[in-house]
Tab-separated table of C-alpha atoms in Angstrom:
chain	number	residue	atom	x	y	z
A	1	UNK	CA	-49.249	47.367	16.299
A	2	UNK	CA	-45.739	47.302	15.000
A	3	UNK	CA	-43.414	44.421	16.288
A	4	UNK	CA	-39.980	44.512	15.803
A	5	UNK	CA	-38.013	41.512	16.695
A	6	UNK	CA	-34.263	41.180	16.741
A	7	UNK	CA	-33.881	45.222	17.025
A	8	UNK	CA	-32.027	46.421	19.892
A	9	UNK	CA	-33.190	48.944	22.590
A	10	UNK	CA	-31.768	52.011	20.697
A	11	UNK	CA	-29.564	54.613	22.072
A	12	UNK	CA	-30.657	58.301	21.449
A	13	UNK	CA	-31.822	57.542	18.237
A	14	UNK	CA	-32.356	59.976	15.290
A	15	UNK	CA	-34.514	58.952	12.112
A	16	UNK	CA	-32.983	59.959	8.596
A	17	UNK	CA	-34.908	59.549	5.933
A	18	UNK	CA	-34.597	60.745	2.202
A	19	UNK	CA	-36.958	59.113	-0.721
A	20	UNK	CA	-35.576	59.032	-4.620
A	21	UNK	CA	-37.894	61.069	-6.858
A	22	UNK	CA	-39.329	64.668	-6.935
A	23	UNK	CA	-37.218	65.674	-3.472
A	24	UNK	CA	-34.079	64.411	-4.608
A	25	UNK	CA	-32.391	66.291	-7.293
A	26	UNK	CA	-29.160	65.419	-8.424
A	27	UNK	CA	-29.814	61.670	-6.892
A	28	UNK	CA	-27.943	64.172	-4.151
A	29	UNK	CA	-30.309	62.929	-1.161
A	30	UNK	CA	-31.019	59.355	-1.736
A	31	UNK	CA	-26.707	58.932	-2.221
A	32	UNK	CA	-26.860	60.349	0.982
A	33	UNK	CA	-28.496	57.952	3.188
A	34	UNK	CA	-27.062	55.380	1.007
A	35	UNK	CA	-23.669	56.609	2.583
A	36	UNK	CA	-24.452	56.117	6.005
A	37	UNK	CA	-25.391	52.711	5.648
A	38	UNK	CA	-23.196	51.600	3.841
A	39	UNK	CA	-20.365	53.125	5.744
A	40	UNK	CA	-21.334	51.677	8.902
A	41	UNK	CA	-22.694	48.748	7.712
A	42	UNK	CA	-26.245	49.073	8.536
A	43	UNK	CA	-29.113	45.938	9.360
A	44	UNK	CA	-32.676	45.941	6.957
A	45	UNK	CA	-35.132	45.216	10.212
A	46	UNK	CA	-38.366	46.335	8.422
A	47	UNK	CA	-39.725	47.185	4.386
A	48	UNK	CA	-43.219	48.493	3.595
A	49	UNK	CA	-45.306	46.174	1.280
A	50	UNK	CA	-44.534	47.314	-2.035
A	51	UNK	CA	-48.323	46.610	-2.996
A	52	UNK	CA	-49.721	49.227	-0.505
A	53	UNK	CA	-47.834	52.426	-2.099
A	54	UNK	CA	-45.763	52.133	-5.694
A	55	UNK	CA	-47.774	52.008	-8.920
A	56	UNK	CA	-45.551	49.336	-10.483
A	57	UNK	CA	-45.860	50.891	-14.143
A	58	UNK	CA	-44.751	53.681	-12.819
A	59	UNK	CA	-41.719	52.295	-10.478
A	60	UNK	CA	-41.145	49.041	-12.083
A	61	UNK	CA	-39.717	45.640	-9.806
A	62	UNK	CA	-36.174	44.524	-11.289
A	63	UNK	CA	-35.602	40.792	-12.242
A	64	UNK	CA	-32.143	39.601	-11.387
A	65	UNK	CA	-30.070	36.684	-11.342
A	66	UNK	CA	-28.528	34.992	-8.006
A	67	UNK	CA	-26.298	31.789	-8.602
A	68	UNK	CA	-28.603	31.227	-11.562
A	69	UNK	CA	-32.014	31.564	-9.916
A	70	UNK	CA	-34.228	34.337	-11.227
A	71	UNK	CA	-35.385	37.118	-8.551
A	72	UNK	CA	-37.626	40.244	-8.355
A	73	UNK	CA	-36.769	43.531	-6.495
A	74	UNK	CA	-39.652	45.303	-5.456
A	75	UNK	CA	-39.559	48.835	-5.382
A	76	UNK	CA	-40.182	50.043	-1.958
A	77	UNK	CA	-38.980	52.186	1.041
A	78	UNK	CA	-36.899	49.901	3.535
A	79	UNK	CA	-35.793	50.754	7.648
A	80	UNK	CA	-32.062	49.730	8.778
A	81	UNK	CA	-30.099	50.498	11.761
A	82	UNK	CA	-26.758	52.040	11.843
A	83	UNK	CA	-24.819	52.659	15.926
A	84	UNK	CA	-22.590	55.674	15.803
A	85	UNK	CA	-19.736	54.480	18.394
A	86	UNK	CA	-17.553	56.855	20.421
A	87	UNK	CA	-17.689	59.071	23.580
A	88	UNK	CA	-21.309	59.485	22.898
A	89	UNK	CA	-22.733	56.098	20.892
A	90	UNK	CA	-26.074	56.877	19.532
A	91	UNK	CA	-28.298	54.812	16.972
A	92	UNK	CA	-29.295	56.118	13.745
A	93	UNK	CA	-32.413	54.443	12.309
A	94	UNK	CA	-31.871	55.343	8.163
A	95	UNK	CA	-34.952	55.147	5.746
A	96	UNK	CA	-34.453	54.554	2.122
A	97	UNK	CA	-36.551	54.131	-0.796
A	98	UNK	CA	-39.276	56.223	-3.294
A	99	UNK	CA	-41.317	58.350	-3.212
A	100	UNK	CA	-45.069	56.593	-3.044
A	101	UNK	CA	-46.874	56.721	-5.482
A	102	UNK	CA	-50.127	56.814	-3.508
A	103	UNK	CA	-51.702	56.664	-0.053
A	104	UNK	CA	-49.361	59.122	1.039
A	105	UNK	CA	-51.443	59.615	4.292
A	106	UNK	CA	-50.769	55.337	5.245
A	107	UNK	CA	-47.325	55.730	4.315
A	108	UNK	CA	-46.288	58.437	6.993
A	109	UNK	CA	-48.738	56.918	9.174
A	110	UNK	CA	-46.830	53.888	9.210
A	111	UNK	CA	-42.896	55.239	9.295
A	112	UNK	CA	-44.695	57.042	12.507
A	113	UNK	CA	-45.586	54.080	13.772
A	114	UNK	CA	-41.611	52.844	13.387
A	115	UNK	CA	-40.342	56.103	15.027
A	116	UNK	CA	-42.554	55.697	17.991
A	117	UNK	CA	-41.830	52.000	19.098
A	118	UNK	CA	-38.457	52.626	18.565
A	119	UNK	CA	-38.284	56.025	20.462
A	120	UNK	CA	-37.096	58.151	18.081
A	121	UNK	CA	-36.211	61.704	19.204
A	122	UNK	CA	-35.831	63.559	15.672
A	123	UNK	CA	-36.667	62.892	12.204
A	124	UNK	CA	-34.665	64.275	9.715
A	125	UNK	CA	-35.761	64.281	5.988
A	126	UNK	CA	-33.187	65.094	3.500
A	127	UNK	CA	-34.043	66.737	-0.188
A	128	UNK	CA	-32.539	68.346	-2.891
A	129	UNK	CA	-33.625	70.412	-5.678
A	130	UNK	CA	-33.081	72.239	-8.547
A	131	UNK	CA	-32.108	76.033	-8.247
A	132	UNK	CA	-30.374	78.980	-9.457
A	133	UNK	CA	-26.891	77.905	-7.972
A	134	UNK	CA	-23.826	78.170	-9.472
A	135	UNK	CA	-20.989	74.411	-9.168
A	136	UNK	CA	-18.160	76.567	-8.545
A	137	UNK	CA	-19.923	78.023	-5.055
A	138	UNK	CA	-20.472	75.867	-1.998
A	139	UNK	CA	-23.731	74.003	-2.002
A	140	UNK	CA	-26.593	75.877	-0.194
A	141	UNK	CA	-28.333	73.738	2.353
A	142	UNK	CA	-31.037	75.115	4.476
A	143	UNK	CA	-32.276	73.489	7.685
A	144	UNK	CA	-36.211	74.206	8.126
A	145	UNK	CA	-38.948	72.888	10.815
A	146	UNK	CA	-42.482	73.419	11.221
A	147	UNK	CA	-41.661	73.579	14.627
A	148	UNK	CA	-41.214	77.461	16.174
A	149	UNK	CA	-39.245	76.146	19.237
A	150	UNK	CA	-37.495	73.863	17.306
A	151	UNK	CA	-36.555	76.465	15.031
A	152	UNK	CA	-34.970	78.671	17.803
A	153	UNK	CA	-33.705	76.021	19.436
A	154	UNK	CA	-31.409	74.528	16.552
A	155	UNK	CA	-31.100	77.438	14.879
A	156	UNK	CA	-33.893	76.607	11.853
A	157	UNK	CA	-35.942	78.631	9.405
A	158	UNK	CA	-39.404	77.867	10.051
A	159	UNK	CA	-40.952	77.052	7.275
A	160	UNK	CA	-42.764	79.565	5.079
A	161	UNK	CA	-43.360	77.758	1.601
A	162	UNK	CA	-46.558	77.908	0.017
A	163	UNK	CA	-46.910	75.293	-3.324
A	164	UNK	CA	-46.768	71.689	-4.563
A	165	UNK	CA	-44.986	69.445	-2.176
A	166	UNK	CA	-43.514	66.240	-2.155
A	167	UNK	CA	-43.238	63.034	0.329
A	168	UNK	CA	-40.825	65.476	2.292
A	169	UNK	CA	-43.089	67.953	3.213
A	170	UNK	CA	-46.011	65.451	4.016
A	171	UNK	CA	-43.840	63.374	6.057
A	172	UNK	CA	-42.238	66.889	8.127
A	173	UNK	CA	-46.263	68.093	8.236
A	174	UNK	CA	-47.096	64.681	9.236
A	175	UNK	CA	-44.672	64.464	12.289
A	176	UNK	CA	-45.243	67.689	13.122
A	177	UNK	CA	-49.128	66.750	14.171
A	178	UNK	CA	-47.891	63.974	15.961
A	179	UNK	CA	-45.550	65.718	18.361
A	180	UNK	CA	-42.397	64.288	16.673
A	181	UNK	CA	-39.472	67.581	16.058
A	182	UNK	CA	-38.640	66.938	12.454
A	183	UNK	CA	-36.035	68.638	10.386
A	184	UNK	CA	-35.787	68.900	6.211
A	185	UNK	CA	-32.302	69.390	5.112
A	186	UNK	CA	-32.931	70.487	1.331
A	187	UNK	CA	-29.410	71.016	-0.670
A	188	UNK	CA	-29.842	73.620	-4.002
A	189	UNK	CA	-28.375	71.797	-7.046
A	190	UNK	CA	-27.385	73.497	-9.988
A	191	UNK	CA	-30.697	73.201	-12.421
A	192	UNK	CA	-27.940	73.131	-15.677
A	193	UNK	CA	-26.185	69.987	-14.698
A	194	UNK	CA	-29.242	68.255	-13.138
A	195	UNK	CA	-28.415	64.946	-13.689
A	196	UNK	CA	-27.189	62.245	-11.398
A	197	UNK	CA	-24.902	61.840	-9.049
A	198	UNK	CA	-23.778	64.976	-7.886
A	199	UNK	CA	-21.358	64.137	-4.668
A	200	UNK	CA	-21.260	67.849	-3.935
A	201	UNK	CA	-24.518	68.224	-2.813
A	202	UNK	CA	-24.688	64.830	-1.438
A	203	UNK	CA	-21.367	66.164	1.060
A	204	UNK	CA	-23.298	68.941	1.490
A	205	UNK	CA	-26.134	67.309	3.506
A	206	UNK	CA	-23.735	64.999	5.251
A	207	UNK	CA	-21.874	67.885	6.349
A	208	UNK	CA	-25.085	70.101	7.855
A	209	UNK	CA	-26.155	66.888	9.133
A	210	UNK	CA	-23.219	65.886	10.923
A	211	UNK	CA	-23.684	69.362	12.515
A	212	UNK	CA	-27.527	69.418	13.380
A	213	UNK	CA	-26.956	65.532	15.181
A	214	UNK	CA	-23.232	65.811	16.528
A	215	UNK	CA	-22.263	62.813	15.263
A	216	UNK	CA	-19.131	62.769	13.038
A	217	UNK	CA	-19.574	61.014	9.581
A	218	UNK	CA	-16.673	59.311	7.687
A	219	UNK	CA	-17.144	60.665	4.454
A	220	UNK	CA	-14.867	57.784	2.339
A	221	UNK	CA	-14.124	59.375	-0.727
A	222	UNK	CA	-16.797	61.557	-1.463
A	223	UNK	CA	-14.615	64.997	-1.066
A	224	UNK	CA	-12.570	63.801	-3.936
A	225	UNK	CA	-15.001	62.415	-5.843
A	226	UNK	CA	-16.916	66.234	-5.172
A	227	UNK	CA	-13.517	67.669	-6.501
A	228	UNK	CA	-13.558	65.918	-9.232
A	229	UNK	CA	-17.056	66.207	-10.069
A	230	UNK	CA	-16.627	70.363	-10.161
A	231	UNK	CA	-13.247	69.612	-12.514
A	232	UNK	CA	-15.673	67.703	-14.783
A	233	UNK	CA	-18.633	70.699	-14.777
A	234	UNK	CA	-15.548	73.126	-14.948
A	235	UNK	CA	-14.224	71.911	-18.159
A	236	UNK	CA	-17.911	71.627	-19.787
A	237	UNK	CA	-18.516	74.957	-19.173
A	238	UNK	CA	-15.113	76.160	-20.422
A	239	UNK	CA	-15.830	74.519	-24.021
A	240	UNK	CA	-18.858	76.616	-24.608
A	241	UNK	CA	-18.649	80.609	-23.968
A	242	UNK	CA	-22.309	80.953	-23.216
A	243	UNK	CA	-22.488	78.448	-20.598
A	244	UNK	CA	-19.277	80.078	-18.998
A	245	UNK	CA	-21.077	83.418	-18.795
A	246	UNK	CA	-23.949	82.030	-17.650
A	247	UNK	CA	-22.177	80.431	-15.061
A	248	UNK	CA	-20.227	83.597	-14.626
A	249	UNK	CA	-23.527	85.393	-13.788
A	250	UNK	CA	-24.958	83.082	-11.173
A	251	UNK	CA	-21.250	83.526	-9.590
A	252	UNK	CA	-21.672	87.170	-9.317
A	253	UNK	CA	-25.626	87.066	-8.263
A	254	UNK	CA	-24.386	84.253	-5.355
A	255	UNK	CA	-21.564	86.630	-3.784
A	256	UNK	CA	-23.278	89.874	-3.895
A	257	UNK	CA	-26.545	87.901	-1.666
A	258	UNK	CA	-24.178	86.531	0.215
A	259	UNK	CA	-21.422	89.040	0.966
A	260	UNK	CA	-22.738	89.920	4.354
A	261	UNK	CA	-22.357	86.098	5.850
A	262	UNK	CA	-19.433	85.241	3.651
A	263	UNK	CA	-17.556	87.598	7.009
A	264	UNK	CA	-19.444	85.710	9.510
A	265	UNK	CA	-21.296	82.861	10.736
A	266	UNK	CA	-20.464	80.813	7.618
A	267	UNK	CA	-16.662	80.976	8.248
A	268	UNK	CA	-16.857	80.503	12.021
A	269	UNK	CA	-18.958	77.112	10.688
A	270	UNK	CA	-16.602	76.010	8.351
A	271	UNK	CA	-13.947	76.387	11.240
A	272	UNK	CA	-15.511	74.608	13.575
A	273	UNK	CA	-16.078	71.646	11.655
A	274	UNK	CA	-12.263	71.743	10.313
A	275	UNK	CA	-11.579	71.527	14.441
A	276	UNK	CA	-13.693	68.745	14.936
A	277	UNK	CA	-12.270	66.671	12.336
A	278	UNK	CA	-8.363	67.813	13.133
A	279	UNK	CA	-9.234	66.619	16.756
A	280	UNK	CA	-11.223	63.816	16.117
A	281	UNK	CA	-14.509	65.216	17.551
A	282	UNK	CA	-17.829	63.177	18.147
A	283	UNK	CA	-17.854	60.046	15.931
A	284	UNK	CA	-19.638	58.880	14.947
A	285	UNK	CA	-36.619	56.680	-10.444
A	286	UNK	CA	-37.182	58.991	-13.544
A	287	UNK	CA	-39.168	61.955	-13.477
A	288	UNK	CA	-39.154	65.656	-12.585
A	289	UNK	CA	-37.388	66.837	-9.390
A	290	UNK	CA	-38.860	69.820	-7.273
A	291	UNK	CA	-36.839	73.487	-8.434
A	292	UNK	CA	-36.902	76.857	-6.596
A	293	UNK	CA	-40.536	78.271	-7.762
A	294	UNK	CA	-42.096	74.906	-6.090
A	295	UNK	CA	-42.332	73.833	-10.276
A	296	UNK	CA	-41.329	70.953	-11.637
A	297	UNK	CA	-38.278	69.950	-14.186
A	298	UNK	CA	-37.487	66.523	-15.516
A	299	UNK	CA	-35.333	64.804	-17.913
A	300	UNK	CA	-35.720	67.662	-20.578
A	301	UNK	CA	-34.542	70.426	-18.476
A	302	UNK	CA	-31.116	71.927	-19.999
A	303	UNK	CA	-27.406	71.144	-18.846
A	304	UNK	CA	-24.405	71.267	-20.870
A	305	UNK	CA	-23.555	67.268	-20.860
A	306	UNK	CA	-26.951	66.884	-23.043
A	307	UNK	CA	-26.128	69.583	-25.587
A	308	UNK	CA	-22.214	70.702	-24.768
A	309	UNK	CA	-22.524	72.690	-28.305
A	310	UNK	CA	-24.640	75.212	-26.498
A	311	UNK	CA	-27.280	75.741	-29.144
A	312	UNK	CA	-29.806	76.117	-26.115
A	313	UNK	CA	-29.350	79.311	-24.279
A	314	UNK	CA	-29.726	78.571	-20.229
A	315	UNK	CA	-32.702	80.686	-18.528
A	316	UNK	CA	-31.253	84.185	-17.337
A	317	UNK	CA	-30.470	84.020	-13.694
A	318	UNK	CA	-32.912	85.779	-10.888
A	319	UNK	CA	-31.769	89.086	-9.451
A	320	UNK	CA	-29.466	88.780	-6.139
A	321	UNK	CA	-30.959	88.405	-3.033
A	322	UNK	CA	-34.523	86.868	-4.681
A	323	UNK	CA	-36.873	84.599	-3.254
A	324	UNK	CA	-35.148	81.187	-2.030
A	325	UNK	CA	-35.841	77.907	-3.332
A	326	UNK	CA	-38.284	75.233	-2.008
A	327	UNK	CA	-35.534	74.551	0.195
A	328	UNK	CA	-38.710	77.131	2.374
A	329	UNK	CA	-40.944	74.240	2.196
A	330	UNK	CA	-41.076	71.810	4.693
């Protein structure tokens, strides 16, 4: 049995979780999490034992120095506690760390056991991957659930992905046999400039999550540093006329699939969340990353930063309106 001293009866609380890795493109998801606690300050209660999960050849511990003295970092996934104040205070328990490199069955099995005795209401798993997107659009983020009611209810896809999965989808599968609603948020980073950080995406999920929890998040400087991220992509793609009409291409694919929302829901969203922040509102490691076929693409794949000459012509972009990422999985 789990015991957890020195952690307060929670309030409403909402589990959100996002693991560095094949799930988080872009760095995009991890950064996100990373956000939240540091913005409001969260408390480490609880780490898994490193030995139980990580091969360490594969995710290697860290020696550092503190005040002279020699120390070792462990890679593993760690449990803090964050309280969203306001009109409607609610507790936020925020999980961090990798994804496992084995016994992926114990691991859930044991961030179950965390949500239970701390009665968690909602797990929400945040990923990104790599896809056909184009930087100059808004960052696609789909909500999906295993969970038909919970689908209609919070207006979700349920899930239809069949292919390889990562921690994400074992951990949404895995609360979904337990009776817990989960939720995977999964943003769609550009696959040409894959490389980390990418605070576009990572504002992305904050922003659908701030929507699926009511809570509001202080985003710090993250909109700026998005804005300035796109001026950066922007200019690389200007100095090489291939990449630009590559880019161009994905532009035009993205608004013809998405002309027919562009007039509806998606602007009444946008507005609503403009109105809730005018008003104040509720307050509140190295490898391949998962793309849109369910594939795989690591440190090789091709962005203009690693060859800005363009001597590597980009993949051609799929038709409009073609099958959607893994962002379908769980």
């Amino acid at each position: 049995m789990i015991e957890l001293e020195g952690v307060p009866e929670l309030i409403d609380p909402v589990m959100v979780a996002a693991f560095e890795g094949w799930n988080d493109a872009g760095d995009a998801a991890s950064t996100a999490v990373a956000h939240l606690d540091r913005e409001w300050k969260g408390e480490v209660f609880a780490a898994l034992d490193a030995e139980d999960y990580y091969d360490f050849q594969v995710n290697r511990p860290t020696v550092w120095l503190d005040g002279g003295v020699r120390k070792i970092t462990w890679p593993t996934t760690r449990l803090s506690v964050v309280r969203v104040g306001g009109d409607k205070p609610r507790d936020l328990v925020l999980v961090r760390g990798i994804e496992p490199s084995m016994r992926w069955r114990s691991f859930c099995n044991e961030l179950l056991g965390f949500a239970h005795e701390l009665g968690v209401e909602l797990v929400v798993i945040l990923g990104a991957l790599l896809g056909d997107t184009p930087h100059t659009r808004p960052v696609p983020v789909s909500g999906v659930t295993s969970d038909p009611d919970l689908a209609q209810r919070m207006d979700l896809e349920e899930t239809k992905y069949e292919g390889p999965t990562g921690i994400v989808g074992i951990l949404q599968e895995a609360c979904t046999h337990a009776g817990v609603p989960a939720v995977s948020l999964w943003a769609a980073v550009p696959h040409y400039v894959s490389q980390p950080p990418n605070p576009k995406a990572t504002l992305a999920l904050l922003n659908r999550l701030e929507d699926l929890i009511d809570v509001r998040i202080p985003l710090g400087e993250l909109p700026e540093d998005a804005r300035a991220w796109q001026v950066g992509v922007d200019q690389l793609a200007a100095e090489d006329s291939e990449v630009a009409e590559y880019v161009q291409t994905l532009e035009e694919a993205r608004d013809t699939a998405e002309l027919p929302e562009a007039s509806g829901e998606a602007i009444a969203r946008e507005f609503e969340r403009y109105l809730r922040r005018r008003d104040g509102g509720p307050t509140g490691a190295s490898g391949g990353h998962a793309t849109a076929d369910g594939g795989d693409t690591g440190p090789g794949a091709w962005n203009p930063k690693d060859n800005p000459g363009g001597r590597a012509r980009p993949p051609k972009p799929p038709r409009a309106g073609g099958d959607d990422e893994e962002s379908s999985e769980d």
